[in-house]
Coordinates of C-alpha atoms in Angstrom, one line a residue:
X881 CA -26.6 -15.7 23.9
X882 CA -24.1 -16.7 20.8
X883 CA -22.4 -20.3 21.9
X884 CA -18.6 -20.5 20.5
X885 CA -20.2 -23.5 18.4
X886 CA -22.9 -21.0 16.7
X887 CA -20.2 -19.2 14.9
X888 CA -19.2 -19.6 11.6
X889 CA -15.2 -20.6 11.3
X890 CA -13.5 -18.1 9.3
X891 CA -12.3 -19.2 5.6
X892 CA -9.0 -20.5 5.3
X893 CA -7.1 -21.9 2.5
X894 CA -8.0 -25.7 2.6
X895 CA -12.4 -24.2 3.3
X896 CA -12.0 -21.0 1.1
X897 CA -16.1 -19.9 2.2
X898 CA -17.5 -17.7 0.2
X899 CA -13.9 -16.5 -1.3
X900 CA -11.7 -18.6 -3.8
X901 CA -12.8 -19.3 -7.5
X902 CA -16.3 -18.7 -6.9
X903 CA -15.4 -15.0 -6.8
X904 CA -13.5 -15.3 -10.1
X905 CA -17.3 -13.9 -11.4
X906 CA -17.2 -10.5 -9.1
X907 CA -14.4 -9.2 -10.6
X908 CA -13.3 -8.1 -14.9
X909 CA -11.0 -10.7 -15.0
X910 CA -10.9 -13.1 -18.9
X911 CA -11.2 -16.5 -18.5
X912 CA -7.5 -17.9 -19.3
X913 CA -6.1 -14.6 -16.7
X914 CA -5.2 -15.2 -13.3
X915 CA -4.4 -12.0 -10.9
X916 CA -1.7 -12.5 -8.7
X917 CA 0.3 -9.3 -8.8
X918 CA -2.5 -7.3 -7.3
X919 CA -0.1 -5.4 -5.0
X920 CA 1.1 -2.8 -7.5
X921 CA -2.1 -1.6 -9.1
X922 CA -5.2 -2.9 -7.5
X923 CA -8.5 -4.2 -8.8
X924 CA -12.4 -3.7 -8.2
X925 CA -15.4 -6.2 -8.6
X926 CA -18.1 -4.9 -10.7
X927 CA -20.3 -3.7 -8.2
X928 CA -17.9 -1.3 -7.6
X929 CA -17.1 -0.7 -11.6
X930 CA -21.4 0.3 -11.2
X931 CA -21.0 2.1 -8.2
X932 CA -18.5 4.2 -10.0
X933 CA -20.2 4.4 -12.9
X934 CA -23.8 6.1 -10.8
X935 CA -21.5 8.5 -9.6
X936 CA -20.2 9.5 -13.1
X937 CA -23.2 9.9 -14.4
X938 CA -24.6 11.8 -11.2
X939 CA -22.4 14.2 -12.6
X940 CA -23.1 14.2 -15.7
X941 CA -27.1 14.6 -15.7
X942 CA -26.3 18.0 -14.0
X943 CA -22.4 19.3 -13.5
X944 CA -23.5 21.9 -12.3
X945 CA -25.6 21.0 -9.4
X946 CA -22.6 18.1 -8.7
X947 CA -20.0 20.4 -8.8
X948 CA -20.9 23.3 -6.9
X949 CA -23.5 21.6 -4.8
X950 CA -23.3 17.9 -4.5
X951 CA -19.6 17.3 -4.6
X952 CA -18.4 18.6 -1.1
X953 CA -20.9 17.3 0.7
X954 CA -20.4 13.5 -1.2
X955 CA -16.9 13.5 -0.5
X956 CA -17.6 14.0 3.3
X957 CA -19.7 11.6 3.5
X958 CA -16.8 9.3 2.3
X959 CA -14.4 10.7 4.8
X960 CA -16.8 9.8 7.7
X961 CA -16.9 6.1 6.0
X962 CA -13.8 6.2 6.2
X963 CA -13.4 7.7 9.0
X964 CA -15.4 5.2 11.1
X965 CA -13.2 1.9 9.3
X966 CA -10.0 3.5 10.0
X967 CA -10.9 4.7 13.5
X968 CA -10.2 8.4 13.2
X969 CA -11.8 11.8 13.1
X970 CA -13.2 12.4 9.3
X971 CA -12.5 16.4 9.6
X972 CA -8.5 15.1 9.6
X973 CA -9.1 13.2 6.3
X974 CA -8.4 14.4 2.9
X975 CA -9.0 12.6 0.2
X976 CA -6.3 12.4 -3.2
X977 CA -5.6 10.5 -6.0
X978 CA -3.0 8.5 -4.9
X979 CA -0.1 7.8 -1.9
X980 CA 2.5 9.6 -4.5
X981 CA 0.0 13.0 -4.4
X982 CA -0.1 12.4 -0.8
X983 CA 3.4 11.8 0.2
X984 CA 4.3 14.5 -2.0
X985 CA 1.4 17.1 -0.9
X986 CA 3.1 16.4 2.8
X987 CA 6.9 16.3 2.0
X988 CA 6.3 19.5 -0.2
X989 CA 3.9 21.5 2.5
X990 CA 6.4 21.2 5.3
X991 CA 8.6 24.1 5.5
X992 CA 11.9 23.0 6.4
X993 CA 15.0 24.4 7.6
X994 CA 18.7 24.5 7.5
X995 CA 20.1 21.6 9.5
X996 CA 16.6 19.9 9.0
X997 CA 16.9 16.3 8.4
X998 CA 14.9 13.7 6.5
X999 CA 14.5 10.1 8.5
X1000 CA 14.0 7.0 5.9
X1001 CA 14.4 3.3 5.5
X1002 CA 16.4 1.9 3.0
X1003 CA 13.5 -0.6 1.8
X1004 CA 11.1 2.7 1.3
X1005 CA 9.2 3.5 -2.0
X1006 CA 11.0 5.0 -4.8
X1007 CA 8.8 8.1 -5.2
X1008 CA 8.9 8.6 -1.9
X1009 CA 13.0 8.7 -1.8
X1010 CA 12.7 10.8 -5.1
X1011 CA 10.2 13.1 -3.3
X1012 CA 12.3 13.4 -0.1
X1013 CA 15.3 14.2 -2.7
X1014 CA 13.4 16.7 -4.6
X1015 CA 13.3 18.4 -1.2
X1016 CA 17.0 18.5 0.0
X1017 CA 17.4 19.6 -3.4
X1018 CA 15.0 22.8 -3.2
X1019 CA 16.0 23.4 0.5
X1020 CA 19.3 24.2 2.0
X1021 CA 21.2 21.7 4.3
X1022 CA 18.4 19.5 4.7
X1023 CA 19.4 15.9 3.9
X1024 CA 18.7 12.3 4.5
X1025 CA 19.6 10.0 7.1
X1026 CA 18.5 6.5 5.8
X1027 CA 18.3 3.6 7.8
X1028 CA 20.1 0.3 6.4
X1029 CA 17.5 -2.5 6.3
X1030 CA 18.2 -5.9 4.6
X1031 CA 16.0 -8.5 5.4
X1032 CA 15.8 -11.2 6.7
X1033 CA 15.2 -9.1 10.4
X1034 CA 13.0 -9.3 13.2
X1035 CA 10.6 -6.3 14.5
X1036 CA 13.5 -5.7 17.4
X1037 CA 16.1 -5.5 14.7
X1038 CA 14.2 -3.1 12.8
X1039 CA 13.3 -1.3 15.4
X1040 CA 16.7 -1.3 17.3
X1041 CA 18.5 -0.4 13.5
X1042 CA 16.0 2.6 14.0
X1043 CA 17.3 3.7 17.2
X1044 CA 20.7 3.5 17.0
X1045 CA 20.6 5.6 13.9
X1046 CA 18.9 8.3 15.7
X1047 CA 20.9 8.3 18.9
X1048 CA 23.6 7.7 16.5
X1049 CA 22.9 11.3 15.0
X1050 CA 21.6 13.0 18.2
X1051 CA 25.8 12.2 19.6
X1052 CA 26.7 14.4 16.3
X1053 CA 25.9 17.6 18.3
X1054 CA 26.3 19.4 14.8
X1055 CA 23.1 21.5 15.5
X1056 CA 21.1 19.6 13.2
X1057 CA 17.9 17.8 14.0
X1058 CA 15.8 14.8 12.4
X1059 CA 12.7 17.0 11.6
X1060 CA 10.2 14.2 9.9
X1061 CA 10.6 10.3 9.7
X1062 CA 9.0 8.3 7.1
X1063 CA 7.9 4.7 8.0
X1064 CA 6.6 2.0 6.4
X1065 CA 3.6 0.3 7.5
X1066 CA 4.4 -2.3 4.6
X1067 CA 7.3 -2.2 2.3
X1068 CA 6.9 -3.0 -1.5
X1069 CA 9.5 -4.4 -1.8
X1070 CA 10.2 -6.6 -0.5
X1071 CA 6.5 -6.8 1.0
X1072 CA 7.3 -6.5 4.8
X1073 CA 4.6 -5.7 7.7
X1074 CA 6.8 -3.8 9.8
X1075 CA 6.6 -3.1 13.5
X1076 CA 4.6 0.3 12.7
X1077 CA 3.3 1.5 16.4
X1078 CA 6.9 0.7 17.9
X1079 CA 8.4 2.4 15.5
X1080 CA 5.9 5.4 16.1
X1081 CA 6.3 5.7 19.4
X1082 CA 10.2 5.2 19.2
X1083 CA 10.3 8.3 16.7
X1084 CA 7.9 10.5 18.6
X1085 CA 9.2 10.3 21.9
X1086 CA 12.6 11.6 20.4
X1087 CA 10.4 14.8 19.0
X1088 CA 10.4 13.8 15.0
X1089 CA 7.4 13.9 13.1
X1090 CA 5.8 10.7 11.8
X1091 CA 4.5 10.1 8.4
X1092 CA 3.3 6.7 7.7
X1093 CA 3.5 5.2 4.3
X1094 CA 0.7 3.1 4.8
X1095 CA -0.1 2.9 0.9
X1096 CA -0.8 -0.9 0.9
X1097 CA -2.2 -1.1 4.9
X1098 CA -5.7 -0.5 4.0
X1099 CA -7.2 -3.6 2.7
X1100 CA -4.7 -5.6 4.3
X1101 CA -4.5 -5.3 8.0
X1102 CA -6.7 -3.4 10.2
X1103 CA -6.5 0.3 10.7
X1104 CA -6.7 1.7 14.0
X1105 CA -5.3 5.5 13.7
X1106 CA -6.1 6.8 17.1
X1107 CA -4.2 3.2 18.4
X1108 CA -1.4 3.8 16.2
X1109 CA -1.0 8.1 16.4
X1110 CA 1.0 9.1 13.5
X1111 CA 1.3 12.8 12.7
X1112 CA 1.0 11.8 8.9
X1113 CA -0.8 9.0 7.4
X1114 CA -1.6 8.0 3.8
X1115 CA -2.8 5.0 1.8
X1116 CA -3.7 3.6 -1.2
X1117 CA -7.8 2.6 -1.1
X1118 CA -7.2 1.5 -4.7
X1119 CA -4.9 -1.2 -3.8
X1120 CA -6.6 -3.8 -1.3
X1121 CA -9.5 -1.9 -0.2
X1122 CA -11.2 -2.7 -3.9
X1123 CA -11.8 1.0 -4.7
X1124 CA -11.4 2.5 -8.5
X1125 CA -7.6 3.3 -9.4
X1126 CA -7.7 7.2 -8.5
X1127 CA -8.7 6.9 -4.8
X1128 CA -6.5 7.5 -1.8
X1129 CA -6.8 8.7 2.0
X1130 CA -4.5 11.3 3.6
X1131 CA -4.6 11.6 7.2
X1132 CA -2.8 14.8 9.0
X1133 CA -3.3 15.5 12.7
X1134 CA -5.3 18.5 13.4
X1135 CA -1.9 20.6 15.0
X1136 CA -0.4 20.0 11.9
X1137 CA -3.3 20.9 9.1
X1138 CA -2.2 24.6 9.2
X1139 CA 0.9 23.6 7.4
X1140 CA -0.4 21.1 5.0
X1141 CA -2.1 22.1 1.7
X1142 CA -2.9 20.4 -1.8
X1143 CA -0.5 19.9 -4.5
X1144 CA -2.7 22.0 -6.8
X1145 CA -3.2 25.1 -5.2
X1146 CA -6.6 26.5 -5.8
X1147 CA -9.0 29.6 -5.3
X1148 CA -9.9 27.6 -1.8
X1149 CA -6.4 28.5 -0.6
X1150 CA -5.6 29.3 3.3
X1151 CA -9.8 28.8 3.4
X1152 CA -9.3 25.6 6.0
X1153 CA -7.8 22.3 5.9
X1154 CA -10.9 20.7 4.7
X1155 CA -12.0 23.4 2.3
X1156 CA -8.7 23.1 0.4
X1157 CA -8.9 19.5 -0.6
X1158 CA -12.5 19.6 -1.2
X1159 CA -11.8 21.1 -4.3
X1160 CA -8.9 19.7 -6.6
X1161 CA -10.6 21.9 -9.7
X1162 CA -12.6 20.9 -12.3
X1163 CA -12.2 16.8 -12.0
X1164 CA -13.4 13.4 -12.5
X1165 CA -14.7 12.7 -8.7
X1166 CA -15.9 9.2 -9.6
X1167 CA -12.6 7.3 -8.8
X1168 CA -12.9 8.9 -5.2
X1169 CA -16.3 8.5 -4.4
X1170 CA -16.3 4.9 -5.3
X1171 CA -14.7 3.8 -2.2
X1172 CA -18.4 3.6 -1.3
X1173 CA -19.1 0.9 -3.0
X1174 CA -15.8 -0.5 -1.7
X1175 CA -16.5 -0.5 1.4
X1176 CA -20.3 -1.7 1.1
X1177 CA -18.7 -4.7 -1.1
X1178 CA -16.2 -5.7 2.0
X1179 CA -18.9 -5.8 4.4
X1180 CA -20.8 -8.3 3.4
X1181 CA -18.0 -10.7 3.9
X1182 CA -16.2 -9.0 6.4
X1183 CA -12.9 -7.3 7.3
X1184 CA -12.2 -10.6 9.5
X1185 CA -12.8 -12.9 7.3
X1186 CA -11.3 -11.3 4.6
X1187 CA -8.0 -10.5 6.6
X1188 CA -7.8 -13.9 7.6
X1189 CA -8.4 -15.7 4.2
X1190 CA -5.6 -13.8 2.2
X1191 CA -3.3 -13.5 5.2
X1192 CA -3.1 -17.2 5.3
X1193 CA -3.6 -17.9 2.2
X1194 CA -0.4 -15.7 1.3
X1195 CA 1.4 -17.7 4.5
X1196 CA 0.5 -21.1 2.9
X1197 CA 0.5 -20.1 -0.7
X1198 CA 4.4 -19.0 -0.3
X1199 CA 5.3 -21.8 1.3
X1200 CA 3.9 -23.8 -1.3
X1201 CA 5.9 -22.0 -4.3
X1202 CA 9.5 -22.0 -2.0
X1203 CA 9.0 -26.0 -1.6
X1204 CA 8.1 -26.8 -4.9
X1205 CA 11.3 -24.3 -6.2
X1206 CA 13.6 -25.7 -3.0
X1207 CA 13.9 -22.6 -1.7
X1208 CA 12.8 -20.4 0.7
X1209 CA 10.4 -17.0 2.0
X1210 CA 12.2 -13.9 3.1
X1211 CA 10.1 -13.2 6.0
X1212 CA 11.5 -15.1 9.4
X1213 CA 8.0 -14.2 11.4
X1214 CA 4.6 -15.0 10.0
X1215 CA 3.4 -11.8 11.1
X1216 CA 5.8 -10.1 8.6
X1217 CA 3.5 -11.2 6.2
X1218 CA -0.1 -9.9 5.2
X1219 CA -1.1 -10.7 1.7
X1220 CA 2.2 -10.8 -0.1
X1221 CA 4.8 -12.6 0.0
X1222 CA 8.5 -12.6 -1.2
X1223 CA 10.0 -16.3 -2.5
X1224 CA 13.8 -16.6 -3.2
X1225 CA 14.5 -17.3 -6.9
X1226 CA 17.0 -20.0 -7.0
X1227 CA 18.9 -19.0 -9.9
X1228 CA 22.8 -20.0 -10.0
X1229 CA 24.2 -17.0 -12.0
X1230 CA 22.3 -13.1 -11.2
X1231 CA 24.7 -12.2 -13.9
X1232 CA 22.8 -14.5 -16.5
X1233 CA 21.7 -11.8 -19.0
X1234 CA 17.9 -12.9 -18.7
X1235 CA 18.6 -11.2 -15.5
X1236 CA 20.1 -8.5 -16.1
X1237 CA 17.1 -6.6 -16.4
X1238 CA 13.5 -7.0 -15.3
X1239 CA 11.9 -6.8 -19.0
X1240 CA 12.6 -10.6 -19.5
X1241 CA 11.2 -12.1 -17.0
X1242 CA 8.5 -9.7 -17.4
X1243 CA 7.9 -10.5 -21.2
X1244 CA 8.0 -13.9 -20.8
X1245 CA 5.5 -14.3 -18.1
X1246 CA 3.0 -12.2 -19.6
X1247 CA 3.7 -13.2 -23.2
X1248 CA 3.8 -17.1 -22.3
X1249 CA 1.7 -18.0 -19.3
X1250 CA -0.4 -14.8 -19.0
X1251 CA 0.3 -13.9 -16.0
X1252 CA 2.8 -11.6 -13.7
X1253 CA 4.5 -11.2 -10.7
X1254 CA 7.4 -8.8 -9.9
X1255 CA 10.8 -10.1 -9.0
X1256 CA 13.6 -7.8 -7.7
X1257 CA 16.9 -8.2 -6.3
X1258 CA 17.3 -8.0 -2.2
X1259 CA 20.2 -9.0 0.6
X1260 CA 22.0 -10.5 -2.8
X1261 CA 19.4 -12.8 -3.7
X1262 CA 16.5 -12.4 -6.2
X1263 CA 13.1 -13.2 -5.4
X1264 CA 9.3 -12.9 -6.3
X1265 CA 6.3 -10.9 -4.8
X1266 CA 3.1 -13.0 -4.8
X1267 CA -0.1 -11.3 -3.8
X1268 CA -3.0 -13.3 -2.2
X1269 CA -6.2 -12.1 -2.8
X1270 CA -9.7 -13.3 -2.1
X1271 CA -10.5 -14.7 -5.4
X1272 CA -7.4 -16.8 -5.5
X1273 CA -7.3 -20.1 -3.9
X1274 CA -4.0 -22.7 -3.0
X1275 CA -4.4 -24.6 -6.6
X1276 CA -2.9 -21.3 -8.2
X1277 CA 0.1 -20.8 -6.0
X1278 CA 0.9 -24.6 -7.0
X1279 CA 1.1 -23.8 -10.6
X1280 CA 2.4 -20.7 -10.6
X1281 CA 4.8 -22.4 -8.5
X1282 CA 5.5 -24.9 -11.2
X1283 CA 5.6 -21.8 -13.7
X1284 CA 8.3 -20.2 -12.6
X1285 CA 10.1 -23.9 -11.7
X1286 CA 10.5 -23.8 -15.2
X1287 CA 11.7 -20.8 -16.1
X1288 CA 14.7 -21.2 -13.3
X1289 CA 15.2 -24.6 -14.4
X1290 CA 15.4 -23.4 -17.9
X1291 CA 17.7 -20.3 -17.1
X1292 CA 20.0 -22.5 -14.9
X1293 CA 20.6 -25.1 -17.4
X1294 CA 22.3 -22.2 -20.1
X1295 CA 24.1 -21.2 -16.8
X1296 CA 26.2 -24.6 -16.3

């Protein structure tokens, strides 16, 4: 029997564990470069670099025998990885290159109809509005019905913003119906956890279709698809699961799969759900079968321990920046928060023209302190997205912290 006392204490920001700068080693990263932007592109340890790289040149010692062989049968073996991490049936996985593929393979399978309309939240993705658009646009009298969200909110204002819209609509009477909603498990920005399973029940039980923009979930919080029962799932494994930049999971519910097919249609066509994406063509695989290494690289620390460590660290690390810039988080509840986090920028003038666009701010962080981290504008304010990430510890939120203390101070000062 395990006693409470036998167990190790999972890492936290003041006893990082095995994470923190010790990990600095794992990963590509020079010497003078600190990551902390890792929310819009992603990054691998080398192990997974070498995994990659075995699978390349699998490939390449015989393409042949990899391509018309090999290949379908790797890539299932990855589905039922991830199948088993994310709690779901393998055989209603595909995998893509990325959540834009997957957002549009969905959006653009669907066939909708006059009077169709197109649920979305205000704080959703770019390409996914654009792809939604690109849809009304190529369809007749189907539109969108977004959803204002400014945050600072709660889950229940979220979720009650939700369902007013849609009752909101339903009292129309105009003969029109919300066909699909898209959701976001977390925002980009700003980075906001949102109250996903409410939100999917909410939406189902008024008939609509759920797609989940989960691109930055996996990696970050734990995935439990049969718990949370969206019609349409996708995500990002590049992003936080540590997989090569290339690699992405697409989950559609078995009703559905007879509607769905790949961007690129192929000679596989109306040959099966799985059939069809198990062949994108004549393709470098290596990016998506590297999420086997991934996922061999996490478990040896442990989804636990890793969730824990950045979540926290991201909770302390923000706190940290606001206090030393006298300013604040955007995020009212902790659990809005996974590993990024959104600090106010306290500049006097948003008219300054340093601000006008995001190029100098950009410039100058990269060209002076060799770093990055995104700011945007939101609710009137401008702030900063900091992502926490295993290989960071609290000593770097300090000085990037004191980084951009300076640049406000700096930009204030040719404000007065």
């Amino acid at each position: 029997m395990t006693n409470a006392s036998d167990i190790a204490p999972l890492p936290t920001p003041a006893n990082p564990g095995p994470f923190g700068h010790k990990l600095r080693s794992q990963f590509l990263f020079p010497e003078n470069f600190t990551q902390f932007n890792h929310g819009s592109f992603g990054t691998f340890p080398k192990v997974v670099q070498d995994n990659m790289f075995a699978w390349h040149q699998r490939t390449e010692r015989d393409p042949d025998r990899w391509m018309r062989r090999d290949l379908s049968d790797s890539l299932g073996m990855i589905r039922h990885e991830l199948g088993e991490f994310m709690n779901c049936d393998p055989d209603s996985l595909a995998l893509v290159q990325n959540t834009t593929v997957g957002v549009n393979t969905i959006l653009r399978s669907i066939e909708f109809v006059p009077g169709d309309r197109i649920l979305q939240l205000s704080t959703g993705y770019v390409s996914v509005d654009k792809t939604a658009q690109y849809v009304c646009d190529t369809n007749k009298d189907v539109k969108i019905i977004e959803v204002a969200i400014t945050f600072p909110m709660s889950d229940k204002d979220i979720i009650d913003a939700v369902e007013k819209t849609v009752l909101d609509h339903q009292a129309l009477k105009d003969g029109s119906r919300i066909r699909l909603a898209m959701v976001d498990w977390i925002s980009s920005v700003p980075s906001i956890v949102h109250p996903v399973k409410q939100l999917t029940e909410l939406l189902k039980s008024h008939g609509i279709l759920v797609f989940v923009d989960g691109a930055h979930s996996i990696g970050q919080v734990p995935v439990d698809l049969a718990y949370l029962d969206p019609d349409f799932y996708i995500t990002n494994c590049h992003k936080w699961l540590f997989s090569v930049r290339g690699s992405a999971a697409l989950y559609v519910k078995k009703p559905y799969q007879h509607l769905i097919h790949p961007t690129a249609i192929t000679g596989d066509y109306k040959k099966g759900f799985d059939t069809e994406f198990a062949w994108m063509g004549t393709n470098e695989y290596s990016s998506l079968m590297s999420i086997q290494g991934a996922l061999a690289f996490r478990k040896q620390f442990g989804e636990d321990a890793i969730i824990h460590y950045t979540h926290n660290l991201a909770l302390e690390g923000g706190k940290t920046i606001a206090k030393i810039l006298g300013s604040s988080v955007l995020t009212p509840d902790d659990h809005q928060v996974a590993n990024m986090v959104n600090i106010r920028l306290p500049f006097k003038d948003l008219s300054h023209p340093k601000l006008s666009s995001p190029s100098h701010l950009m410039n100058l962080l990269m060209d002076k302190y060799n770093l990055f981290t995104p700011s945007f504008m939101h609710g009137g304010n401008m702030y900063t997205r900091v992502s926490a990430q295993i290989y960071l510890e609290l000593s770097d939120f300090v000085r990037l912290g004191n980084i951009w203390k300076e640049i406000v101070d700096e930009i204030n000062a040719e404000s007065n």
